[in-house]
Coordinates of C-alpha atoms in Angstrom, one line a residue:
M1 CA 113.3 135.7 119.6
V2 CA 114.0 134.2 116.1
R3 CA 111.1 132.0 114.8
I4 CA 112.4 128.6 113.6
D5 CA 110.6 126.4 111.2
P6 CA 109.7 123.2 113.0
V7 CA 111.2 121.1 110.2
S8 CA 114.5 122.8 110.9
E9 CA 114.8 121.9 114.6
A10 CA 117.8 119.8 115.3
V11 CA 116.2 118.2 118.4
L12 CA 113.9 116.3 116.1
L13 CA 117.0 114.0 115.5
L14 CA 116.3 112.5 118.9
G15 CA 113.6 110.4 117.3
A16 CA 115.9 109.0 114.5
G17 CA 116.1 105.6 116.1
R18 CA 112.3 105.4 116.8
A19 CA 111.6 106.1 113.1
I20 CA 114.1 103.5 111.9
L21 CA 112.7 100.8 114.1
L22 CA 109.1 101.5 113.2
Q23 CA 110.1 101.3 109.5
L24 CA 111.8 98.0 110.1
A25 CA 108.8 96.6 112.0
R26 CA 106.8 96.7 108.7
P27 CA 107.9 93.2 107.4
D28 CA 108.4 94.2 103.8
V29 CA 110.5 97.2 104.7
G30 CA 112.5 95.3 107.3
H31 CA 113.3 92.4 105.0
G32 CA 114.2 94.7 102.2
V33 CA 116.6 96.5 104.4
A34 CA 118.0 93.4 105.8
R35 CA 119.0 92.1 102.3
H36 CA 120.0 95.3 100.6
S37 CA 121.4 97.7 103.2
D38 CA 124.5 97.8 105.5
F39 CA 122.9 100.4 107.8
A40 CA 123.1 98.0 110.8
R41 CA 126.9 98.1 110.6
N42 CA 127.1 101.7 109.5
P43 CA 124.0 103.5 110.8
M44 CA 125.5 106.9 109.9
G45 CA 125.4 106.1 106.2
R46 CA 121.6 105.6 106.2
L47 CA 121.2 108.5 108.5
H48 CA 123.1 110.8 106.2
G49 CA 121.0 109.7 103.2
T50 CA 117.7 110.0 105.0
L51 CA 118.4 113.5 106.4
M52 CA 119.7 114.8 103.1
Y53 CA 116.4 113.7 101.5
V54 CA 114.2 115.0 104.3
Y55 CA 115.8 118.4 104.4
A56 CA 115.9 118.7 100.7
V57 CA 112.2 117.9 100.3
M58 CA 111.0 119.8 103.3
A59 CA 113.3 122.9 103.2
G60 CA 115.3 122.8 100.0
T61 CA 114.9 124.4 96.6
E62 CA 113.3 122.6 93.7
A63 CA 116.6 121.5 92.4
D64 CA 117.4 120.1 95.9
R65 CA 114.2 118.1 95.9
E66 CA 114.6 116.7 92.3
A67 CA 118.3 115.8 93.1
A68 CA 117.4 114.0 96.4
A69 CA 114.4 112.2 94.9
A70 CA 116.6 111.0 91.9
V71 CA 119.3 109.6 94.3
V72 CA 116.7 107.8 96.5
S73 CA 114.8 106.4 93.4
R74 CA 118.1 104.9 92.1
M75 CA 118.8 103.3 95.4
H76 CA 115.3 101.9 95.6
T77 CA 115.1 100.4 92.1
P78 CA 117.2 97.2 92.8
V79 CA 115.5 96.5 96.2
K80 CA 112.9 94.1 95.2
G81 CA 112.5 90.4 95.9
T82 CA 111.3 87.7 98.4
D83 CA 113.1 86.9 101.7
E84 CA 111.9 84.2 104.1
G85 CA 108.5 84.3 102.4
V86 CA 108.2 88.1 102.8
E87 CA 107.9 90.1 99.4
Y88 CA 109.4 93.5 99.4
D89 CA 109.7 96.3 96.9
A90 CA 111.3 99.6 98.0
R91 CA 109.2 101.4 95.2
D92 CA 105.9 100.1 96.6
P93 CA 103.8 103.2 97.4
E94 CA 102.4 101.7 100.5
A95 CA 105.8 101.0 101.9
Q96 CA 107.0 104.5 101.0
L97 CA 103.9 105.9 102.6
W98 CA 104.7 104.1 105.9
V99 CA 108.3 105.3 105.8
A100 CA 107.1 109.0 105.4
A101 CA 104.5 108.4 108.1
T102 CA 107.1 107.3 110.6
L103 CA 109.2 110.5 109.9
Y104 CA 106.1 112.7 110.4
D105 CA 104.8 110.9 113.5
T106 CA 108.2 110.8 115.1
A107 CA 109.0 114.5 114.4
M108 CA 105.6 115.5 115.9
R109 CA 106.1 113.4 119.0
V110 CA 109.6 114.7 119.7
H111 CA 108.4 118.3 119.1
A112 CA 105.6 117.9 121.5
R113 CA 107.8 116.4 124.3
V114 CA 110.6 118.9 124.0
L115 CA 109.0 122.1 122.5
G116 CA 105.3 121.6 123.1
H117 CA 102.4 121.1 120.8
L118 CA 102.1 123.3 117.8
P119 CA 99.0 125.6 117.3
E120 CA 96.3 123.7 115.4
A121 CA 96.6 125.9 112.2
E122 CA 100.3 125.5 112.1
A123 CA 100.1 121.8 112.8
D124 CA 97.7 121.4 109.9
R125 CA 100.0 123.3 107.5
L126 CA 103.0 121.3 108.6
Y127 CA 101.1 118.1 108.1
E128 CA 100.3 119.0 104.5
R129 CA 104.0 119.7 103.9
Y130 CA 105.1 116.3 105.3
A131 CA 103.1 114.7 102.5
A132 CA 105.9 115.6 100.1
L133 CA 108.2 113.0 101.7
G134 CA 106.2 110.4 100.1
T135 CA 104.8 112.1 96.9
A136 CA 108.3 113.3 95.9
L137 CA 109.0 109.5 95.2
D138 CA 106.2 107.1 94.2
V139 CA 103.3 107.9 96.6
P140 CA 100.3 109.3 94.7
P141 CA 99.1 112.4 96.4
G142 CA 95.8 110.9 97.2
M143 CA 97.4 108.1 99.4
W144 CA 98.5 110.6 102.0
P145 CA 95.7 110.8 104.6
E146 CA 93.6 113.9 104.0
S147 CA 93.7 115.3 107.6
R148 CA 95.6 114.7 110.8
A149 CA 92.6 112.9 112.1
A150 CA 92.7 110.6 109.1
F151 CA 96.4 110.1 109.6
R152 CA 95.8 109.0 113.2
R153 CA 93.4 106.4 112.0
Y154 CA 95.9 105.2 109.3
W155 CA 98.7 105.2 112.0
D156 CA 96.8 103.2 114.5
D157 CA 95.7 100.6 112.0
S158 CA 99.3 100.3 110.5
C159 CA 100.8 100.0 114.0
A160 CA 98.5 97.1 114.8
R161 CA 99.8 95.2 111.8
L162 CA 103.5 95.7 112.5
E163 CA 105.5 92.5 113.2
V164 CA 109.1 92.0 114.4
D165 CA 110.6 88.7 113.5
G166 CA 114.1 87.3 114.0
T167 CA 115.6 88.8 110.9
V168 CA 114.3 92.3 111.8
R169 CA 115.3 92.0 115.4
E170 CA 118.9 91.0 114.3
Q171 CA 119.0 94.3 112.3
A172 CA 118.1 96.3 115.3
E173 CA 120.7 94.5 117.5
A174 CA 123.4 95.1 114.8
L175 CA 122.3 98.8 114.7
W176 CA 123.0 99.2 118.4
R177 CA 126.4 97.6 118.0
A178 CA 127.3 99.9 115.1
S179 CA 130.4 97.8 114.6
E180 CA 131.7 99.9 111.6
A181 CA 130.6 103.3 112.8
P182 CA 133.0 105.9 114.2
W183 CA 134.0 105.4 117.9
W184 CA 131.9 108.3 119.1
V185 CA 128.8 106.8 117.4
R186 CA 129.3 103.5 119.3
R187 CA 129.9 105.5 122.5
V188 CA 126.5 107.1 122.3
M189 CA 124.5 104.1 121.1
P190 CA 123.4 103.1 124.6
L191 CA 121.8 106.5 125.1
V192 CA 120.2 106.3 121.6
R193 CA 118.9 102.9 122.4
F194 CA 117.3 104.2 125.7
V195 CA 115.8 107.2 124.1
T196 CA 114.4 105.1 121.3
A197 CA 112.9 102.6 123.6
G198 CA 111.1 105.3 125.5
L199 CA 109.6 106.9 122.4
L200 CA 108.4 103.6 120.8
P201 CA 104.8 102.3 121.1
P202 CA 104.9 99.8 124.0
R203 CA 104.0 96.8 121.8
V204 CA 106.6 97.5 119.2
R205 CA 109.2 98.1 122.0
A206 CA 108.4 94.7 123.4
E207 CA 108.6 93.0 120.1
F208 CA 112.2 94.4 119.7
E209 CA 112.9 93.1 123.2
L210 CA 114.0 96.4 124.5
P211 CA 114.0 96.4 128.3
W212 CA 111.6 98.8 130.0
S213 CA 110.2 99.5 133.4
V214 CA 108.5 102.3 135.5
R215 CA 111.9 103.4 136.6
R216 CA 113.2 103.7 133.0
E217 CA 110.0 105.6 132.0
R218 CA 110.7 108.1 134.8
R219 CA 114.3 108.5 133.7
A220 CA 113.3 109.1 130.0
D221 CA 110.7 111.6 131.0
L222 CA 113.2 113.4 133.1
L223 CA 115.7 113.4 130.3
L224 CA 113.3 114.8 127.8
R225 CA 112.1 117.4 130.2
G226 CA 115.7 118.5 130.8
V227 CA 116.2 118.8 127.1
G228 CA 113.0 120.9 126.9
V229 CA 114.4 123.3 129.4
V230 CA 117.9 123.7 127.8
Y231 CA 117.2 123.3 124.1
P232 CA 115.1 126.4 123.5
R233 CA 118.0 128.4 124.9
V234 CA 120.4 127.2 122.3
P235 CA 121.2 129.7 119.6
S236 CA 119.1 129.3 116.5
V237 CA 122.3 128.9 114.4
V238 CA 123.0 125.7 116.3
R239 CA 119.4 124.5 116.3
T240 CA 119.3 124.7 112.5
W241 CA 122.9 123.5 111.8
P242 CA 122.0 119.9 110.7
Q243 CA 119.6 121.3 108.0
R244 CA 122.4 123.6 106.6
Y245 CA 124.9 120.8 106.7
Y246 CA 122.9 118.2 105.0
L247 CA 121.6 120.6 102.2
G248 CA 125.2 121.6 101.7
R249 CA 126.3 118.0 101.6
L250 CA 123.7 117.1 99.0
R251 CA 124.6 120.2 96.8
G252 CA 128.3 119.1 97.1
I253 CA 127.4 115.6 95.8
V254 CA 125.4 117.0 93.0
A255 CA 128.2 119.5 91.9
A256 CA 130.8 116.7 92.1
A257 CA 128.7 114.5 89.9
Q258 CA 128.2 117.3 87.3
E259 CA 131.9 117.9 87.3
S260 CA 133.0 114.1 86.9
P261 CA 133.8 112.9 83.4
G262 CA 130.8 110.5 83.4
A263 CA 128.2 113.0 84.5

């Protein structure tokens, strides 16, 4: 059996909605997105950008990492201001640390639910790799919690301070509508919403006013167990396709920029 890098597993994308809502639930991130992003109408745009960055940093070449970080930094620079009394700055290291933390925690939770827990030594090595999602931008290396145990303390403390107000809740509702997304994205959004609700911490799920019940919990568990049975049997070339696609997409953008007259 071919050994697949956990970072490369396509099934981790099941947690995309969870990571996004957790990011929005930090007020400065949520209000910054609300005022400077169209992801709620076009969720695929933000998803493409996020995945190009994640795969470039976690599995790309040094050139890929530099290119992706440069693109994200340019996008973050103008995202600064005050909205409804909430100050936000996309280049704030603490905000970037939280975004990186949501990507790591979500990936590990989905991996555990579908593919099982990683061996301790491998989990430690992977944790250290995930630090690069923040440090490739504006997060000083020392800000990433030094161990998985330290991360858990940081995570619990951060989750306790999350707050979903009307502005952020409207972003989530617009995300589910995906009014400007392709038809097939709109068609699968109810399933994405359901899976996202099941993966969220209960308090955050309640603040986003996502309906839940014992029956829904059982259905979500059955769904993820079913994925856990089928997915490991999928050929590795399929399981790693998103990584190849997004690295190729990034390299195509870089090549086009270099060839353009203004490059």
